[in-house]
Coordinates of C-alpha atoms and ligand atoms in Angstrom, one line a residue:
X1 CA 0.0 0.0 0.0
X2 CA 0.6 3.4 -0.3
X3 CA 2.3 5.9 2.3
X4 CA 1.1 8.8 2.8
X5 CA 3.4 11.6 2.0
X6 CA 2.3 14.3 4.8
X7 CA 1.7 11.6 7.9
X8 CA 3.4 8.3 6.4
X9 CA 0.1 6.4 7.5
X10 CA -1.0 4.0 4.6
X11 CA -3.7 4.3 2.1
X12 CA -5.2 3.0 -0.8
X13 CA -6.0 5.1 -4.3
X14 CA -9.9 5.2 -4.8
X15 CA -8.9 5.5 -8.9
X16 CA -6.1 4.2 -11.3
X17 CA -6.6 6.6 -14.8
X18 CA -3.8 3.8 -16.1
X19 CA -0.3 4.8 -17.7
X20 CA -0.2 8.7 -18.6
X21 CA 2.3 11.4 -19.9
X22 CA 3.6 14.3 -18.2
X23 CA 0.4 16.5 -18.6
X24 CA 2.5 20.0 -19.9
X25 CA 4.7 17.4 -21.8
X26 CA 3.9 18.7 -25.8
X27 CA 6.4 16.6 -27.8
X28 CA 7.6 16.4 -31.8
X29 CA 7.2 13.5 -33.8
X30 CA 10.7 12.7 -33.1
X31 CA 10.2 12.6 -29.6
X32 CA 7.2 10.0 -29.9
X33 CA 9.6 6.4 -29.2
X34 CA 11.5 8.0 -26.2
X35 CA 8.1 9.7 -24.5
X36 CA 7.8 8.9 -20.7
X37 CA 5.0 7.4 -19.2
X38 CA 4.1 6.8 -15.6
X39 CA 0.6 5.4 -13.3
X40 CA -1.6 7.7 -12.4
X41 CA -3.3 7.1 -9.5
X42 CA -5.3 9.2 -6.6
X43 CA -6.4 8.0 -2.9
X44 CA -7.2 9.8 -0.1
X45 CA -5.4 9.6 3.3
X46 CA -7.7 8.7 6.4
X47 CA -5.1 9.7 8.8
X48 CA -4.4 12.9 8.0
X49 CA -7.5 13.6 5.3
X50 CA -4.9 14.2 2.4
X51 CA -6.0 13.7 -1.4
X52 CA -2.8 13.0 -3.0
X53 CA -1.1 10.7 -6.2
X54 CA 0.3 7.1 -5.9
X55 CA 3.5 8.1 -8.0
X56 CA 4.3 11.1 -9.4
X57 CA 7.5 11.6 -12.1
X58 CA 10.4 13.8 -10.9
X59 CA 10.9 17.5 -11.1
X60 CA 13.4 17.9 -13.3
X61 CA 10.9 15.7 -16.0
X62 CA 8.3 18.5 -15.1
X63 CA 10.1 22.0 -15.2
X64 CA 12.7 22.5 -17.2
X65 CA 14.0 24.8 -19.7
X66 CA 11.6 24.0 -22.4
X67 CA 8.4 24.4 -19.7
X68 CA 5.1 25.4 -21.5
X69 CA 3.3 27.1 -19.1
X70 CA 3.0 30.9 -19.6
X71 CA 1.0 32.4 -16.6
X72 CA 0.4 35.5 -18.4
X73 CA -1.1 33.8 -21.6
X74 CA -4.8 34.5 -19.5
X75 CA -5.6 37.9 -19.5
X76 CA -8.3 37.1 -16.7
X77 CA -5.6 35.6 -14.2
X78 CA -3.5 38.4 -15.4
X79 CA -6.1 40.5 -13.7
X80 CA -6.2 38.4 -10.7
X81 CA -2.3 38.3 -9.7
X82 CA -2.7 41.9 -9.8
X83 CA -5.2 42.5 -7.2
X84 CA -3.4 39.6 -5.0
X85 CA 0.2 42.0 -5.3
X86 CA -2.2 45.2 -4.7
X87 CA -5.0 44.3 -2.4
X88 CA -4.0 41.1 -0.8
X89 CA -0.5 40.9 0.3
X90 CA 0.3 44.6 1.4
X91 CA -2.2 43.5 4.6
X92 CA 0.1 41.3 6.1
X93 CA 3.0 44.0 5.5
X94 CA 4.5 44.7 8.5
X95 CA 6.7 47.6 7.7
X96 CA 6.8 50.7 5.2
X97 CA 10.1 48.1 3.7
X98 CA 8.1 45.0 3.4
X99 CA 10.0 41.8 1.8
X100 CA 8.2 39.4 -0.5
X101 CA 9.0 36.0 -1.7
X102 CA 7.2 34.2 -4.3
X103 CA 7.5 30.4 -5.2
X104 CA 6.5 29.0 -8.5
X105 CA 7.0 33.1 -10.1
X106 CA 6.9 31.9 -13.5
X107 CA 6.8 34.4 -16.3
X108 CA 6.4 37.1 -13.2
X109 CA 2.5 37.7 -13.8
X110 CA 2.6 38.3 -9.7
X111 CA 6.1 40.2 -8.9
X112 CA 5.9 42.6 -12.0
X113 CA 3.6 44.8 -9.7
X114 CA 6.0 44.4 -7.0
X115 CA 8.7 45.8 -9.6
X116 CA 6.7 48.6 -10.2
X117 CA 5.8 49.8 -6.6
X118 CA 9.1 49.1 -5.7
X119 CA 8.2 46.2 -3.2
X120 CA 11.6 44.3 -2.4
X121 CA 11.0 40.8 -3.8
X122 CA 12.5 37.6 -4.8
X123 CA 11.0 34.8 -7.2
X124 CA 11.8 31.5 -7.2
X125 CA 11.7 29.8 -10.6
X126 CA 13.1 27.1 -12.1
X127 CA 12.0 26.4 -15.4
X128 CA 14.5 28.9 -17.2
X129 CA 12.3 30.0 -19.8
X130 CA 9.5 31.3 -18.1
X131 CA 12.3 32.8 -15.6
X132 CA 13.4 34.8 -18.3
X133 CA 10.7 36.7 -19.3
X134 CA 9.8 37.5 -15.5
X135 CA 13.9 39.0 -15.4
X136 CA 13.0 41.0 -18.4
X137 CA 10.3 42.9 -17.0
X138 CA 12.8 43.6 -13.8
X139 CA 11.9 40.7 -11.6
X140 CA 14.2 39.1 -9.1
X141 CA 14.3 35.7 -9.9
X142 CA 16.5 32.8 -9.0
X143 CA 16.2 29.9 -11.5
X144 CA 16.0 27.1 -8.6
X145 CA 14.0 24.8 -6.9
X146 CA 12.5 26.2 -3.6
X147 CA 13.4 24.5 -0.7
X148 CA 14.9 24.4 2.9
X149 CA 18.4 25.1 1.6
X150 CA 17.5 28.0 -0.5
X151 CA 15.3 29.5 2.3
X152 CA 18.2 29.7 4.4
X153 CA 19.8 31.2 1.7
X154 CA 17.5 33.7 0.8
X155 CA 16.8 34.8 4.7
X156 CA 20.6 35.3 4.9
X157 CA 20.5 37.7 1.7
X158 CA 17.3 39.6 2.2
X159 CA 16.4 39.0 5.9
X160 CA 13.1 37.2 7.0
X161 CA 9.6 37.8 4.7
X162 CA 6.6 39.5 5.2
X163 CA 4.8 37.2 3.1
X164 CA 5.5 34.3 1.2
X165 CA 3.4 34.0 -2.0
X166 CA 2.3 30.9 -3.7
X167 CA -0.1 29.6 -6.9
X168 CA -0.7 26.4 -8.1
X169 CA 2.4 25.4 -7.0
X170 CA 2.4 24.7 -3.5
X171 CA 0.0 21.1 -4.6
X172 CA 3.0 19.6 -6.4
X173 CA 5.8 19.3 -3.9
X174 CA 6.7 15.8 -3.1
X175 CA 9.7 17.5 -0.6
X176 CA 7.0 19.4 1.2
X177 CA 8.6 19.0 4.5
X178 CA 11.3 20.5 3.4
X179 CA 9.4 23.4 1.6
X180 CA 7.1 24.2 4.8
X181 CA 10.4 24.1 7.1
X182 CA 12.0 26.6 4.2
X183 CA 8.9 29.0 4.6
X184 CA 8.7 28.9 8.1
X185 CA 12.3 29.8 8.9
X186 CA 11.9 32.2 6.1
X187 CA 8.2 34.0 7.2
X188 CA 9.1 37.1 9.9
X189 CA 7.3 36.3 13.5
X190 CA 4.0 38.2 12.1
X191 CA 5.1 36.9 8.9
X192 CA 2.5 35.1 6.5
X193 CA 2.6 32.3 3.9
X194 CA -0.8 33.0 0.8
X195 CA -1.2 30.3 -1.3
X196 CA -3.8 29.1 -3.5
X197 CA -4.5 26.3 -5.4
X198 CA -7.4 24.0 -6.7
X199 CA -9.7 22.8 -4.4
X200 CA -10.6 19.6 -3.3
X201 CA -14.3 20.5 -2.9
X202 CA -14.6 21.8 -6.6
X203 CA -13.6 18.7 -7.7
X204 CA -15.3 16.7 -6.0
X205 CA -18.6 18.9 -6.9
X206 CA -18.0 19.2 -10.5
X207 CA -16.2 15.7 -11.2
X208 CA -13.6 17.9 -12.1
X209 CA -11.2 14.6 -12.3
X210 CA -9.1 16.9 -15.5
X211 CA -7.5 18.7 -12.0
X212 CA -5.5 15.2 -11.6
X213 CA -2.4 15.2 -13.7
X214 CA 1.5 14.5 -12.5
X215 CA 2.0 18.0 -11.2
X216 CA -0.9 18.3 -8.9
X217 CA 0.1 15.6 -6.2
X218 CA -2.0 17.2 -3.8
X219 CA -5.8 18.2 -3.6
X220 CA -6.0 20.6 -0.6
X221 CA -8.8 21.0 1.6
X222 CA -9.0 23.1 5.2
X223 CA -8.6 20.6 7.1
X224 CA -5.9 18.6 5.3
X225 CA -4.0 22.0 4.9
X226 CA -3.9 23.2 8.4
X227 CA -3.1 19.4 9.4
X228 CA -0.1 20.3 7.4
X229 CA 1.3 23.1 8.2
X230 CA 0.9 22.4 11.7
X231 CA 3.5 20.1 11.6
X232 CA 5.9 23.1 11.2
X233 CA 4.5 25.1 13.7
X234 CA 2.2 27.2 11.6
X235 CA -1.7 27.3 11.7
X236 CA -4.5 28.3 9.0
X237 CA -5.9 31.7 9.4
X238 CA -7.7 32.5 7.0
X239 CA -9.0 31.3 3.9
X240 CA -11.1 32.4 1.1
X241 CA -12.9 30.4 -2.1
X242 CA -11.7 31.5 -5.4
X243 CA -13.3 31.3 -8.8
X244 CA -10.4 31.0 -10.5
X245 CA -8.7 27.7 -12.2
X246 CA -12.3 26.2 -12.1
X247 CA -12.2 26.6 -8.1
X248 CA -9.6 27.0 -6.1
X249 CA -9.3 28.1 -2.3
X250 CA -6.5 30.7 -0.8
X251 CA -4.9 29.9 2.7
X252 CA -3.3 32.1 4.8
X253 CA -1.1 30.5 7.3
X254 CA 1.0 32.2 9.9
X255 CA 2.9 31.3 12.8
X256 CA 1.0 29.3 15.7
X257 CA -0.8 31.8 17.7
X258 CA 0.8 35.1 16.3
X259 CA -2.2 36.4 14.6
X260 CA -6.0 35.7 15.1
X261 CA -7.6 33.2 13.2
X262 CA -11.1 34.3 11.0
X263 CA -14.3 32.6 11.6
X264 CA -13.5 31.6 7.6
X265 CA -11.9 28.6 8.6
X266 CA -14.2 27.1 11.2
X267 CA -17.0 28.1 8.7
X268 CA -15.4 26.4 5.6
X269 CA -14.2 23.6 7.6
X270 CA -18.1 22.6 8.3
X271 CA -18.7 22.7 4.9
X272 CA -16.0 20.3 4.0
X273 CA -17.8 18.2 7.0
X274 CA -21.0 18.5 5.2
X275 CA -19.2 17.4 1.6
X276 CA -17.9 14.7 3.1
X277 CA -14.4 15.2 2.6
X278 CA -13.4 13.2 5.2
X279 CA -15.6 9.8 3.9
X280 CA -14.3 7.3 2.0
X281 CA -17.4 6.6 0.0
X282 CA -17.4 10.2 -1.1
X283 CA -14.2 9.2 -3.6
X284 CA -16.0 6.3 -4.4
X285 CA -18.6 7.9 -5.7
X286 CA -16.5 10.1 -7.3
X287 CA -15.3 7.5 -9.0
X288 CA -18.3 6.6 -10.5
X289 CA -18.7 9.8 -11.8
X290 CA -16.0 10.0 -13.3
X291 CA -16.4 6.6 -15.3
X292 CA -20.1 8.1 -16.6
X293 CA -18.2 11.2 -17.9
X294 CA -15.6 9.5 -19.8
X295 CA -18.4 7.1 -21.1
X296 CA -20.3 10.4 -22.1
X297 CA -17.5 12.0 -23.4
X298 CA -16.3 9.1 -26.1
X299 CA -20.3 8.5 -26.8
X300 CA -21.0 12.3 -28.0
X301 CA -17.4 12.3 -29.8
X302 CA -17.9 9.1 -31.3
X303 CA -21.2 10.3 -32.8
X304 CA -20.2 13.6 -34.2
X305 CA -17.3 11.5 -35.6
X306 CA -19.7 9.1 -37.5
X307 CA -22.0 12.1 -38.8
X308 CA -18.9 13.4 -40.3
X309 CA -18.8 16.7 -38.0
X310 CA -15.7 18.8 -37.5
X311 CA -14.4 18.7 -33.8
X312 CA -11.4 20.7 -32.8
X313 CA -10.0 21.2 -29.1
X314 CA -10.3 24.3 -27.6
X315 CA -6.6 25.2 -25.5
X316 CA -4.0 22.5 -25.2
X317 CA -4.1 22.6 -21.5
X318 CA -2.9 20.3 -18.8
X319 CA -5.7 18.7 -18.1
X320 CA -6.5 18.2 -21.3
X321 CA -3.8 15.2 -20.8
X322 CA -5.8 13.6 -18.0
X323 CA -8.7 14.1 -20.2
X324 CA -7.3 12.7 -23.7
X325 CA -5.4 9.7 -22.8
X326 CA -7.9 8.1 -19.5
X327 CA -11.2 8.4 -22.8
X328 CA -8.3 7.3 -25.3
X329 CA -9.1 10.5 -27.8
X330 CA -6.9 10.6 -30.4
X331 CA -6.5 12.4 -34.0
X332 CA -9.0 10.6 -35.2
X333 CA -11.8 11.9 -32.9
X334 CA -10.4 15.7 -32.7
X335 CA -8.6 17.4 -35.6
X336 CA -6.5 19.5 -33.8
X337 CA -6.6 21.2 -30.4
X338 CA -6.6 24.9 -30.5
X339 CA -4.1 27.2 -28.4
X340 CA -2.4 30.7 -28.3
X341 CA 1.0 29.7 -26.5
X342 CA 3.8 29.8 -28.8
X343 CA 5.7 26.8 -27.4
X344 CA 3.0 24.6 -28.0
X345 CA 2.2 24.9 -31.4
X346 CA 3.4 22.7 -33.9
X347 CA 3.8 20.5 -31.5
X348 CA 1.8 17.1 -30.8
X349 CA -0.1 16.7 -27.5
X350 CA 1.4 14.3 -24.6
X351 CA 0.1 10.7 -25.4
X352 CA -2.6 10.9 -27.8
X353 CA -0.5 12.8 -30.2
X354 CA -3.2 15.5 -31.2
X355 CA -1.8 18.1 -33.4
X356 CA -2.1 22.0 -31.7
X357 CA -1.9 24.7 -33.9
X358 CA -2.3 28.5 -33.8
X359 CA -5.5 30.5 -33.3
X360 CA -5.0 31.6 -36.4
X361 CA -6.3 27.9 -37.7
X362 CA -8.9 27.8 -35.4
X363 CA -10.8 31.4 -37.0
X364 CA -9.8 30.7 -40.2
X365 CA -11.7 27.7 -40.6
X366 CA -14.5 27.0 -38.0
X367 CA -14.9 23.9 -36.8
X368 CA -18.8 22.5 -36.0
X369 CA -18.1 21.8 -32.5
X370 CA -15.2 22.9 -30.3
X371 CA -14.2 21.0 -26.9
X372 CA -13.6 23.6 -23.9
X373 CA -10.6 22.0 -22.6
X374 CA -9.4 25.6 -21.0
X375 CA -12.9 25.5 -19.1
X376 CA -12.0 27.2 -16.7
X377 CA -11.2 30.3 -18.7
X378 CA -14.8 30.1 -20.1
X379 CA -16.0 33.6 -19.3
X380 CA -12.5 35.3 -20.9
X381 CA -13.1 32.9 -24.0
X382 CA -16.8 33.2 -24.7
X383 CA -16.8 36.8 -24.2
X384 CA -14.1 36.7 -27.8
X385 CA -15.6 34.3 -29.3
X386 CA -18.5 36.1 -31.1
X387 CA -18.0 35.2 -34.7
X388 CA -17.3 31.7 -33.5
X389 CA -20.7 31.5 -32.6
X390 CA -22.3 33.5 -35.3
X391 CA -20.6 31.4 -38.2
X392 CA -23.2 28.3 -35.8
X393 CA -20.1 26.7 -34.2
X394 CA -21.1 24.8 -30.1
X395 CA -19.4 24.7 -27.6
X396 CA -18.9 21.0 -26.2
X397 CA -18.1 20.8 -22.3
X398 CA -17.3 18.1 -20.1
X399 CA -17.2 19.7 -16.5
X400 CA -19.5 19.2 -14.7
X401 CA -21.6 17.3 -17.1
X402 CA -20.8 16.1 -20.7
X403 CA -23.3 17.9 -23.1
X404 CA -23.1 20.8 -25.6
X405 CA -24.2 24.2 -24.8
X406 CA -27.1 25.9 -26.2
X407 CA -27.1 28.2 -29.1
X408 CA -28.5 31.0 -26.8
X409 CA -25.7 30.0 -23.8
X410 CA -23.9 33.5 -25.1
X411 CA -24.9 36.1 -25.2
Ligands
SAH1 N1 2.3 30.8 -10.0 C1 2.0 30.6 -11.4 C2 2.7 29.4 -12.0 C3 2.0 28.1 -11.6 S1 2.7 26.7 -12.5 C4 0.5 30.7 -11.7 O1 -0.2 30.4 -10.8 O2 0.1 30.9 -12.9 C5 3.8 26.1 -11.3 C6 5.2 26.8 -11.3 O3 6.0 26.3 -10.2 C7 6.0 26.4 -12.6 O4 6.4 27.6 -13.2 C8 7.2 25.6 -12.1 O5 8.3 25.7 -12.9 C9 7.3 26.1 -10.7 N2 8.0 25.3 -9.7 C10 8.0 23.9 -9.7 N3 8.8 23.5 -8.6 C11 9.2 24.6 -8.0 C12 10.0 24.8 -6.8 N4 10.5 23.8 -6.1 N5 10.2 26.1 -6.4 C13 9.7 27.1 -7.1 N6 8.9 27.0 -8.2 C14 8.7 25.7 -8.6
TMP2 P1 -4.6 26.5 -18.0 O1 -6.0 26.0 -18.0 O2 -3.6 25.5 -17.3 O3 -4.5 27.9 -17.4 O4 -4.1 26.6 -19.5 C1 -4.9 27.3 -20.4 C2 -4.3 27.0 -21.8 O5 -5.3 27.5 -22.7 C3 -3.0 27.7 -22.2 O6 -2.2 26.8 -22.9 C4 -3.4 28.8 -23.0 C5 -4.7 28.4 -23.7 N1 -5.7 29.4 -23.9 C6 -6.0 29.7 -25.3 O7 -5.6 29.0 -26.2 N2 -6.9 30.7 -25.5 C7 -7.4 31.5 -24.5 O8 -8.2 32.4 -24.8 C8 -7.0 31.2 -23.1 C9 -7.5 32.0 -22.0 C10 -6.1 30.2 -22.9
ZN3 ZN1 -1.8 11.2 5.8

């Protein structure tokens, strides 16, 4: 059996989506023979409540210098890191000097507001490429992995941190012991650590199984969180539900009794009660549900395919891996998947080998139906998407049921 990598009680997975690719992994045809493949599988921790993968591939297979995730390619999240550098962090400054540290920085969406307040900062990156941009627009960045080591490091350069930023990164760290004993050197006494990432409660409610790809080990919920970090001496504070990346939850965490905690977390921690978060049959079901909307899925495809409709993919995101290869959708179901990153195009998707191509490709030839894989950016994509839907093109979805939307969904 499985141990569980927070308590290192056993459990068992509740799912098995079978041998998958690394999820951000777009490959050329010459890359096809030598492409890596490991078992993905999820179970939940009774112990300690954590969600978590069986096995996940190592870092250096994930981010690297070729890394194809550009946080800045959504204008809407864009939009959101800005209010977190404006709104959310100066709170927990403690000082007119404050000192911020950011892990996972990427292309510095976050820290190019810091640059131009003047906030002292440092980013912690280690895919080179998206480092790069971020030290172009003037953002501190160090091109490592965050961990205990180079917290220590980083206190001894800068001095302790006011806050210690994190998105969508914090649920990947296999070394987490060694990242939560990093921050909380790092963090000042009145010091806080904001992160956010998907939530386990969204998923669960929207079968939202496309969250579960090799670099989300971990599906956070309150109580599993503050189980957590209480093991380094740190408690949750505060937390607030976000309605970004299809549902995701910010945590504050500070030192053990340092600041007060918000009737947030008590209140959101009955609601996980009420979800059953903490029962075992609530994965199973899950599991269920998840089986229907793959079924679903390869039913509506299949048909469209044998009436000779047009489907293209619609953003060659991450989960689109989980997605592709667990329904066994392939080139022959889906033309081409859609997407506006650079890096991505021309290239073949991880596993099923779906070609992704330019925007460009997508307007100049509509297709009949196109498959939302970037769901969660539905609002931002919609709202361009005008002719799309004037020329009759629909909108297949698959979270959080499989269907097609209405002519009239837009307006
Ligand atoms: N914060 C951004 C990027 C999230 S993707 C956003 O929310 O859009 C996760 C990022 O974490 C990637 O850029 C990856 O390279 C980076 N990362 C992975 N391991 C890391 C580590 N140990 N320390 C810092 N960043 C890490
Ligand atoms: P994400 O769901 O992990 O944020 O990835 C979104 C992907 O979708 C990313 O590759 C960019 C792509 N995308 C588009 O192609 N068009 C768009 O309008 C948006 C918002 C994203
Ligand atoms: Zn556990």
């Amino acid at each position: 059996m499985p141990t569980c990598r927070i308590c290192q009680s056993q459990f068992e997975p509740f799912i098995s989506f079978g041998k998958m690719p690394i999820a951000n992994g777009f490959l050329a045809p010459e890359q096809f023979d030598r492409e890596y493949f490991f078992e993905l599988a999820v179970g939940f921790c009774p112990t300690c409540a954590m969600v978590q993968l069986v096995d996940q591939p190592n870092k250096e297979q994930m981010f690297h210098e070729h890394y194809a995730f550009y946080s800045s390619m959504s204008r809407h999240m864009a939009e959101h890191f800005k209010r977190v550098a404006l709104n959310i962090m100066p709170r927990y400054f403690a000082s007119n000097d404050p000192f911020v540290v950011e892990i996972g920085s990427n292309d510095g969406v976050l820290l190019e507001h810091c640059v131009q307040r003047g906030v002292r900062h440092v980013g912690v990156e280690p895919a080179a490429n998206v480092a790069k941009v971020a030290q172009e627009k003037g953002v501190e960045t160090i091109v490592e992995f965050f961990d205990e080591e180079l917290a220590g490091r980083i206190r001894s350069e800068h001095g302790q941190a006011d806050v210690v930023f994190s998105a969508n990164t914090m649920l990947q760290f296999s070394y987490m012991r060694s990242v939560l004993s990093g921050i909380a050197s790092l963090l000042k006494p009145s010091g806080v650590l904001i992160f956010e990432d998907p939530y386990l409660g969204d998923i669960i409610e929207k079968t939202s199984y496309d969250q579960m790809y090799d670099e989300h080990l971990f599906y956070f919920s309150v109580a599993s969180v503050d189980a957590m970090v209480r093991r380094h001496g740190m408690a949750v504070i505060d937390v607030e539900s976000l309605p970004v990346h299809g549902g995701s939850m910010r945590y504050v965490v500070a030192h053990e009794g340092a600041l007060s905690v918000s009737s947030a977390v008590a209140a959101q921690r009955a609601k996980e009660e009420q979800l059953g978060l903490r029962d075992l049959t609530t994965y199973e079901h899950l599991r269920k549900r998840i089986e229907q909307s793959r079924n679903d899925l390869v039913t509506l495809l299949s048909r469209f395919h044998d009436e000779g409709k047009r489907v293209v993919g619609y953003g060659a995101t991450s989960k689109s891996t989980t997605i592709l290869n667990y329904c066994n959708i392939g080139p022959d179901l889906i033309e081409f998947i859609s997407d506006i990153t650079p890096i991505k195009q021309g290239k073949f998707s991880p596993g099923m080998h779906i070609p992704v191509r330019s925007y460009e490709e997508f307007i100049a030839h509509y297709p009949d139906y196109a498959l939302l894989f970037a769901w969660n950016h539905a609002r931002e994509i919609m709202a361009k998407e005008n002719n799309f839907h004037r020329a009759g093109g629909r909108w297949i979805v698959h979270v959080p049921k499989v269907g097609v939307l209405a002519h009239d969904f837009v307006r």
